CSV table of C-alpha atoms in Angstrom, one decimal:
chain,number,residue,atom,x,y,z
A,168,UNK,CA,0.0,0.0,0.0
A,169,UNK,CA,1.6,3.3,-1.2
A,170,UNK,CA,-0.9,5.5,0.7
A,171,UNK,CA,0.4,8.4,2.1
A,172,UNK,CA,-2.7,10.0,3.9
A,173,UNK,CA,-3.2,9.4,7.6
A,174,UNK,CA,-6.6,10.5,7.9
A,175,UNK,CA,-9.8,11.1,6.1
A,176,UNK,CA,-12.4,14.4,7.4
A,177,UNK,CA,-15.7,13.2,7.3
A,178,UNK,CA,-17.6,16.2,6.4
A,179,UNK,CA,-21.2,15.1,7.7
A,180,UNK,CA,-25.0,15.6,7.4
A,181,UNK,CA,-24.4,19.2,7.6
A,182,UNK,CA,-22.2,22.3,8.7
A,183,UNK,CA,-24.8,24.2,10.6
A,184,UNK,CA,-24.3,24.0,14.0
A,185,UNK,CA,-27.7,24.1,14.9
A,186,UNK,CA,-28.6,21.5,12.5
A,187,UNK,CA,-26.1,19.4,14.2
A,188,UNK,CA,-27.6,19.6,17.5
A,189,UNK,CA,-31.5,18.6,16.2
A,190,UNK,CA,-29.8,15.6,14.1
A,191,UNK,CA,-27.6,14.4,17.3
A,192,UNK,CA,-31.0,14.5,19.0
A,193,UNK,CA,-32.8,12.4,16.6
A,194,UNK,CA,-30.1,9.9,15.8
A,195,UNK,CA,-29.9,9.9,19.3
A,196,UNK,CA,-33.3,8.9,20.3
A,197,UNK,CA,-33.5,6.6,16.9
A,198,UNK,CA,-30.1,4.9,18.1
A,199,UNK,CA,-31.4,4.2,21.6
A,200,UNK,CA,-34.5,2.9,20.7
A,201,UNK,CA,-32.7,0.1,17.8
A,202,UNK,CA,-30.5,-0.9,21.0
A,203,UNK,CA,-33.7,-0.7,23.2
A,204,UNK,CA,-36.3,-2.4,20.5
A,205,UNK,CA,-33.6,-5.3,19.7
A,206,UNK,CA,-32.5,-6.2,22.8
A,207,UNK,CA,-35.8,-6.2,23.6
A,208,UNK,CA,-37.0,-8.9,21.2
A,209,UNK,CA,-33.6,-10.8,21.6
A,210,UNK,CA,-34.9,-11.3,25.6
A,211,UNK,CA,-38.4,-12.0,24.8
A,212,UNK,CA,-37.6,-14.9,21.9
A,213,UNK,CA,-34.9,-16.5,24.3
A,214,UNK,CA,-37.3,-16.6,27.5
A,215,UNK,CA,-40.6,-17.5,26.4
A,216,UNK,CA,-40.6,-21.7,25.4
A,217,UNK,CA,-43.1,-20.8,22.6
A,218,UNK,CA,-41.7,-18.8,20.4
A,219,UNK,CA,-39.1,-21.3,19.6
A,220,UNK,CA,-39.8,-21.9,16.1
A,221,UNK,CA,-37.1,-21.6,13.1
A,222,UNK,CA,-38.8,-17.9,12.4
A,223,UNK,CA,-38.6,-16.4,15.6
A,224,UNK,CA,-34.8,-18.0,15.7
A,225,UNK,CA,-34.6,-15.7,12.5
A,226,UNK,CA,-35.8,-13.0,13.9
A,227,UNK,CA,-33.8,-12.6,17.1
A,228,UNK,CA,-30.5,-13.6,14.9
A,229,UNK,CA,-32.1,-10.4,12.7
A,230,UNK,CA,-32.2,-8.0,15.5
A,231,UNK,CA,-28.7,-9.0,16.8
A,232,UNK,CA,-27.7,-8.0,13.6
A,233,UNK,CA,-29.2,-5.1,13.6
A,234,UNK,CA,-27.6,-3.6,16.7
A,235,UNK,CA,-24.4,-4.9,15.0
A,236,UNK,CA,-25.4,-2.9,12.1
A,237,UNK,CA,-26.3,0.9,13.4
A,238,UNK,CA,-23.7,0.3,15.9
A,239,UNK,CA,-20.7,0.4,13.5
A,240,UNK,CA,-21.9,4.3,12.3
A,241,UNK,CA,-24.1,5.7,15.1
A,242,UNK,CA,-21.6,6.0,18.0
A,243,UNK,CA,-19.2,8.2,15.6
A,244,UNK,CA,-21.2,9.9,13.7
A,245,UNK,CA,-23.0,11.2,17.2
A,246,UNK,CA,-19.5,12.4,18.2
A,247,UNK,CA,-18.6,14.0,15.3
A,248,UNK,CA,-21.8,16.1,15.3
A,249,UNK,CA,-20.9,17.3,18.3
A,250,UNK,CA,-17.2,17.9,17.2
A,251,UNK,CA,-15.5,20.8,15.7
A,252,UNK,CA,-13.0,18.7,13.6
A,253,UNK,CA,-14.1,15.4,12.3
A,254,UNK,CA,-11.2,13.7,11.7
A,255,UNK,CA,-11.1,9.5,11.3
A,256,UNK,CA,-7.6,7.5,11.2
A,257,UNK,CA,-6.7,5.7,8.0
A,258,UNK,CA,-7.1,2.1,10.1
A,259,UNK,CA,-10.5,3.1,11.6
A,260,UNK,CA,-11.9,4.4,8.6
A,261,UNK,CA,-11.1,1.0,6.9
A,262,UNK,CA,-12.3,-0.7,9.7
A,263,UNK,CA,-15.4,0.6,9.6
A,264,UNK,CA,-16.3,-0.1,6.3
A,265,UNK,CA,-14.8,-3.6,6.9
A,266,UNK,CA,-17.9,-4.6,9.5
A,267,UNK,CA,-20.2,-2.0,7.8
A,268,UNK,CA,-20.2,-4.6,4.9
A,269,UNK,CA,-19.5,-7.6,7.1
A,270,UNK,CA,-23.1,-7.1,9.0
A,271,UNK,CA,-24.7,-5.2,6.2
A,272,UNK,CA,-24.3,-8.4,4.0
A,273,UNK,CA,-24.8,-10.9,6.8
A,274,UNK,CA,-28.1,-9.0,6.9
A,275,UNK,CA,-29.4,-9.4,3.2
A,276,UNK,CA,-28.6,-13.3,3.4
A,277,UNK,CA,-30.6,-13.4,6.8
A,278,UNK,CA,-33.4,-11.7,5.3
A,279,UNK,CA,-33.6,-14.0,2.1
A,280,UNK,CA,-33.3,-17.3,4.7
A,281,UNK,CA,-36.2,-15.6,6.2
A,282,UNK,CA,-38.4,-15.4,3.0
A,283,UNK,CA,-37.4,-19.2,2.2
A,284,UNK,CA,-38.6,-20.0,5.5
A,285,UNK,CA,-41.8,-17.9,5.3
A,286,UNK,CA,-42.1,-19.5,1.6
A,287,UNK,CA,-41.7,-23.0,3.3
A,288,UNK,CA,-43.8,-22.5,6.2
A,289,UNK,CA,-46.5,-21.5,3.7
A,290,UNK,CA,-46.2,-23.1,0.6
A,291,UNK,CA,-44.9,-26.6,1.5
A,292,UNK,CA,-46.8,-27.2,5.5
A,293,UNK,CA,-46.7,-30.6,5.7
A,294,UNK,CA,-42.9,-30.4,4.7
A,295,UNK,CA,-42.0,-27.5,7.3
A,296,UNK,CA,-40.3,-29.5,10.5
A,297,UNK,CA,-38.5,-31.6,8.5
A,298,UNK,CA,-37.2,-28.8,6.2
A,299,UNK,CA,-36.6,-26.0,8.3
A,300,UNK,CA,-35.4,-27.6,12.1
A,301,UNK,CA,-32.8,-25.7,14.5
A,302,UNK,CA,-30.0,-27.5,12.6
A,303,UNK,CA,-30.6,-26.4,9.4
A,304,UNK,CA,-31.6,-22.9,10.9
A,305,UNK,CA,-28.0,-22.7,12.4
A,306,UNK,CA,-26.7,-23.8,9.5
A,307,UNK,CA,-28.7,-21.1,7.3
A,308,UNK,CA,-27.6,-18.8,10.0
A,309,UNK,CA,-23.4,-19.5,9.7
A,310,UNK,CA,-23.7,-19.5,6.2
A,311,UNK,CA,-25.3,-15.7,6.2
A,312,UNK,CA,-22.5,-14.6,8.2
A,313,UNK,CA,-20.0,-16.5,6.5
A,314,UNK,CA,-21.2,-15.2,3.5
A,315,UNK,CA,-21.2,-11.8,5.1
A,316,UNK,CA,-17.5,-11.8,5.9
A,317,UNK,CA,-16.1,-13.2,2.3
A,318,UNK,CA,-18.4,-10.2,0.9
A,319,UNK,CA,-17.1,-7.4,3.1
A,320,UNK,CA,-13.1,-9.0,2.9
A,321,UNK,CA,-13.2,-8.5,-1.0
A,322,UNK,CA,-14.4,-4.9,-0.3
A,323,UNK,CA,-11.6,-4.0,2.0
A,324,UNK,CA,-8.7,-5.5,0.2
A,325,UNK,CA,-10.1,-3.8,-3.2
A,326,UNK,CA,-9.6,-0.7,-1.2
A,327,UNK,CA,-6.7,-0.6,1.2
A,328,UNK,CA,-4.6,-2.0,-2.5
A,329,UNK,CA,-5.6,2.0,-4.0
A,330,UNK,CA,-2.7,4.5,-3.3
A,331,UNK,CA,-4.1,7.6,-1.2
A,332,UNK,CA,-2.0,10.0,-1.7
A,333,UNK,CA,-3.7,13.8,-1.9
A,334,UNK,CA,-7.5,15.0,-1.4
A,335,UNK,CA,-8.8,13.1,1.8
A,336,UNK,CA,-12.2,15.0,2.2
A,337,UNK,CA,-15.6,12.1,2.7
A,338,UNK,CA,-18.6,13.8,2.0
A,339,UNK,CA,-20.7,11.4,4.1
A,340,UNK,CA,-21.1,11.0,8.1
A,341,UNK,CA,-19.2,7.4,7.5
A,342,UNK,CA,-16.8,5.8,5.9
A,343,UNK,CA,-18.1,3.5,2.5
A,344,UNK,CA,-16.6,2.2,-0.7
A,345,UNK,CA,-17.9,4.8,-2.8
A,346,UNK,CA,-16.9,8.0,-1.7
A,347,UNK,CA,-13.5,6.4,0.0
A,348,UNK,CA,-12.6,5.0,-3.5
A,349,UNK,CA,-13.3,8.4,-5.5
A,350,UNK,CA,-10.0,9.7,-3.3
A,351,UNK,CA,-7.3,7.3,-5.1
A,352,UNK,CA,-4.6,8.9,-6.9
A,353,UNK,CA,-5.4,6.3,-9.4
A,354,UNK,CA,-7.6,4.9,-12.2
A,355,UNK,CA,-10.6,3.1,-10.2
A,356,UNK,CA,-12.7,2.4,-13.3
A,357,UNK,CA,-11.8,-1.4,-13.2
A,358,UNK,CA,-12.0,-1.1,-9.3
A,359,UNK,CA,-15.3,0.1,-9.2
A,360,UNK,CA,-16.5,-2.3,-11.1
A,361,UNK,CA,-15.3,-5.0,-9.3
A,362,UNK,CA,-17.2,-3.4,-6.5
A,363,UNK,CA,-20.2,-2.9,-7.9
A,364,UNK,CA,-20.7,-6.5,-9.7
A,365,UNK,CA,-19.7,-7.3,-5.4
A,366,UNK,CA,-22.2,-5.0,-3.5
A,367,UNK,CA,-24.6,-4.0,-6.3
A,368,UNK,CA,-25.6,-7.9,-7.5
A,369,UNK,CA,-25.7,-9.0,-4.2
A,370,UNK,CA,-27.8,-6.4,-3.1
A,371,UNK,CA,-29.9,-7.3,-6.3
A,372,UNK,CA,-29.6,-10.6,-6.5
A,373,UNK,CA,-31.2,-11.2,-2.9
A,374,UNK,CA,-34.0,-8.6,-3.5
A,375,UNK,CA,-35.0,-10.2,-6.8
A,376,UNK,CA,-34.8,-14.0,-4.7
A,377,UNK,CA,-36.9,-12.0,-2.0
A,378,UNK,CA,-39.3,-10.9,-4.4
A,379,UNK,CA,-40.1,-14.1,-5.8
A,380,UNK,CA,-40.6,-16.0,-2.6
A,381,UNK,CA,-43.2,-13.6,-1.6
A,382,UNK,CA,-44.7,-13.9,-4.9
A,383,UNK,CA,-45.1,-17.8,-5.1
A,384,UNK,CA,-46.7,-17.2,-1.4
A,385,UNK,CA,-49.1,-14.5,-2.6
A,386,UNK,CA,-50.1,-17.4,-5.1
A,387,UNK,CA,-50.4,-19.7,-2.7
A,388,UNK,CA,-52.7,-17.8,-0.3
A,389,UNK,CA,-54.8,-16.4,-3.2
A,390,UNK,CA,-55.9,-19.9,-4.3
A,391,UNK,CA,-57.2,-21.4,-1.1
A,392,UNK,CA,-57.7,-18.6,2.2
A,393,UNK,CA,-57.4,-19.9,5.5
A,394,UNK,CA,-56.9,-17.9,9.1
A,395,UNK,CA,-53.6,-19.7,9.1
A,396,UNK,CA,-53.0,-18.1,5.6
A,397,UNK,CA,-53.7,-14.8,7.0
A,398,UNK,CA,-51.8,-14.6,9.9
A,399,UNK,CA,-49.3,-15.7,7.5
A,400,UNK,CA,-49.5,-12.8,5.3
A,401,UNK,CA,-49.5,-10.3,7.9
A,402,UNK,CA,-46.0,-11.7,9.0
A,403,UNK,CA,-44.9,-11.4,5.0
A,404,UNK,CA,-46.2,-8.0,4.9
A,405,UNK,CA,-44.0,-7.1,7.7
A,406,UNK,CA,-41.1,-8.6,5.8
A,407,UNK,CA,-41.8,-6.6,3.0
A,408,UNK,CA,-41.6,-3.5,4.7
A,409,UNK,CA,-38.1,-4.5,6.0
A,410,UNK,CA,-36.5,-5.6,2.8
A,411,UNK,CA,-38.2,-2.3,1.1
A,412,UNK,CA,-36.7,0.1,3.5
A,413,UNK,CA,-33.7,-2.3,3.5
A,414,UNK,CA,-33.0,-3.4,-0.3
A,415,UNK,CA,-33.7,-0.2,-1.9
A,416,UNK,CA,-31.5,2.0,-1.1
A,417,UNK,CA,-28.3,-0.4,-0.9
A,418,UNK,CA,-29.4,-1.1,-4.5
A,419,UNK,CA,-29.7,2.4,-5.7
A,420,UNK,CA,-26.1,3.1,-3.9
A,421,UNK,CA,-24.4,0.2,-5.1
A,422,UNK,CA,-25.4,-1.0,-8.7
A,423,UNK,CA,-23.7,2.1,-10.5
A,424,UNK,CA,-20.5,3.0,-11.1
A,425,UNK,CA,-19.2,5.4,-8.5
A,426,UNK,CA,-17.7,7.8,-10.0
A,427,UNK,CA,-20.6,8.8,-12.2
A,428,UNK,CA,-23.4,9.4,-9.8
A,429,UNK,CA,-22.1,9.8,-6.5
A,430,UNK,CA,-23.8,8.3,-3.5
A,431,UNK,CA,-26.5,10.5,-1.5
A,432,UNK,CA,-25.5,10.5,2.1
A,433,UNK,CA,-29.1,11.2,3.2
A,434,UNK,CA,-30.1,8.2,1.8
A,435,UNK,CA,-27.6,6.1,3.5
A,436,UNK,CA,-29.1,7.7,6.6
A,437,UNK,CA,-32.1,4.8,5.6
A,438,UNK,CA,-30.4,1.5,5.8
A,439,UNK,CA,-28.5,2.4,8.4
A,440,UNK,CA,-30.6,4.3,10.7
A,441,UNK,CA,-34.3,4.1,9.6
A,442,UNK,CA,-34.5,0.1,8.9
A,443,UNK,CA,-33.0,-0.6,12.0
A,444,UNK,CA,-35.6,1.4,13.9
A,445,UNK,CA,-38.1,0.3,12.1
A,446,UNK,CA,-37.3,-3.7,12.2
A,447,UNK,CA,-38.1,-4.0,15.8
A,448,UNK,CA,-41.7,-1.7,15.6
A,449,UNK,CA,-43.0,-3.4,12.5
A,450,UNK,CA,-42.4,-7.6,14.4
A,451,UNK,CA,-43.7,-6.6,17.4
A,452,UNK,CA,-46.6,-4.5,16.5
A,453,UNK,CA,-47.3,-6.4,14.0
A,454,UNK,CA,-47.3,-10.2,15.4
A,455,UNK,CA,-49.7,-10.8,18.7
A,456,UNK,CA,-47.6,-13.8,19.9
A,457,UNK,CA,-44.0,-11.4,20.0
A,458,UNK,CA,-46.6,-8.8,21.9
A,459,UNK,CA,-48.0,-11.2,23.9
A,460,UNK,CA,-44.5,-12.4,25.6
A,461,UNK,CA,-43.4,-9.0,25.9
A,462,UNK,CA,-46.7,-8.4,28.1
A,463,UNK,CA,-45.5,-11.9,30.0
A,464,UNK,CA,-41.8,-10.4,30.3
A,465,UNK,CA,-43.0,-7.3,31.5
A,466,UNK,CA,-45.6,-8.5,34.3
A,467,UNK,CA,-42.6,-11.1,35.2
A,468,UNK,CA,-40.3,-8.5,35.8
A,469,UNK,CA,-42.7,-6.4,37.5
A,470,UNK,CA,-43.1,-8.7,40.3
């Protein structure tokens, strides 16, 4: 690595001071309650015997990841909004998109195990336990992460090999491929390709399997009705809503080439604020049995 700068200054959501102090209240309050709403959900699934099945597993593994996730960019970016200089050493700023990538891959595998699962549990009943039992759900579950890790260790040593050597200015609260790339002192137009057949058809790839699965259960469900069938659908529409607010913007960030339409910032702020928040409100309010323990959990520990 013939990089010669020591630091990159992460210029943020905004200069103005007092827009600084309404976002670090916001991200603030939207930080504490992922921690809050995840742990919370993580607690509930492990105490209560019933909601042992593979898709509350699933979903406890999902909101684990999902602290991971918004913990990698809230804690700094809450610092530097109340900083005057917001500086970030070579190492951490590749460190941080290291597990950025790790987790925010690990999550788009987790959440396409989810809709086979929801797929399985739906379309093929009678084939469900034998299909979809805690060994194959930990299995499933490695694999995600695994898969996580080989994803984000391809986007690391694409970058840390580019010489950085003059401008070291991010326009973005975090460190990420695209704007950290666009500061080589080099040619990255076979770099950011690499990249983007990496992030961007991964990111596609699982949104396109996603959208299938929920379409051959739409199918299903429209041909013969049942309460079960319902209940069923109400959990898909709640995946939906995740993989929208998920999928969307990591495929409108990632399947272009960088240097010709930078990435927005704000809509970063999406996946990795907004979903986060959002994953543990739409599974609880949104499934009676997940309410139902926390209402157990919370009489429990009131006595």
């Amino acid at each position: 690595n013939f990089s010669r700068v020591t630091e990159f200054i992460l210029l943020g959501l905004s200069d103005t001071r007092e827009l600084q102090v309404l976002f670090f209240t916001f991200f603030f309050l939207a930080y504490a309650m992922v921690l809050l709403g995840n742990l919370l959900i993580i607690v509930t699934v492990r105490t209560d015997p019933k909601l042992s099945s593979p898709m509350y597993f699933l979903l406890c593994n999902l909101s684990f990841i999902d602290i991971c996730c918004t913990s990698v960019t809230s804690p700094r970016m809450l610092v530097d909004l109340l900083s005057q200089r917001k500086a970030i050493a070579f190492e951490d700023c590749i460190a941080q998109l290291f597990f950025l990538h790790f987790v925010g891959a690990s999550e788009m595998f987790l959440l396409t195990v989810m809709a086979y699962d929801r797929y399985t549990a739906i379309c093929k009943p009678l084939h469900y336990t034998a299909i979809m039992n805690r060994q194959v759900c930990w299995v499933l579950v490695s694999a995600c992460w695994a898969g996580g890790f080989l994803h984000s260790i391809v986007q690391t040593l694409l970058t840390i090999q580019l010489p950085f050597c003059g401008p070291n200015t991010i326009d973005s609260y975090f460190c990420d491929v695209p704007p950290v790339i666009r500061l080589a002192c080099t040619d990255i137009y076979i770099t950011e390709w690499l990249m983007v057949s990496n992030s961007g058809l991964i990111s596609l790839v699982c949104f396109l399997v996603l959208v299938t699965s929920y379409t051959f259960i739409l199918v299903t469900i429209r041909v013969h009705i049942t309460e079960g069938h319902w209940k069923a659908l109400s959990t898909c529409a709640s995946h939906v809503m995740v993989v929208t607010l998920f999928f969307v913007p990591c495929i409108f960030i990632y399947l272009h080439p960088f240097s010709t339409l930078p990435s927005d910032k704000h809509i970063c702020v999406i996946c990795t604020i907004f979903s986060p928040v959002m994953n543990p409100l739409i599974y609880t309010l949104r499934n009676n049995e997940v309410k139902a323990s926390m209402w157990k959990l919370w009489k429990r520990c009131r006595v």
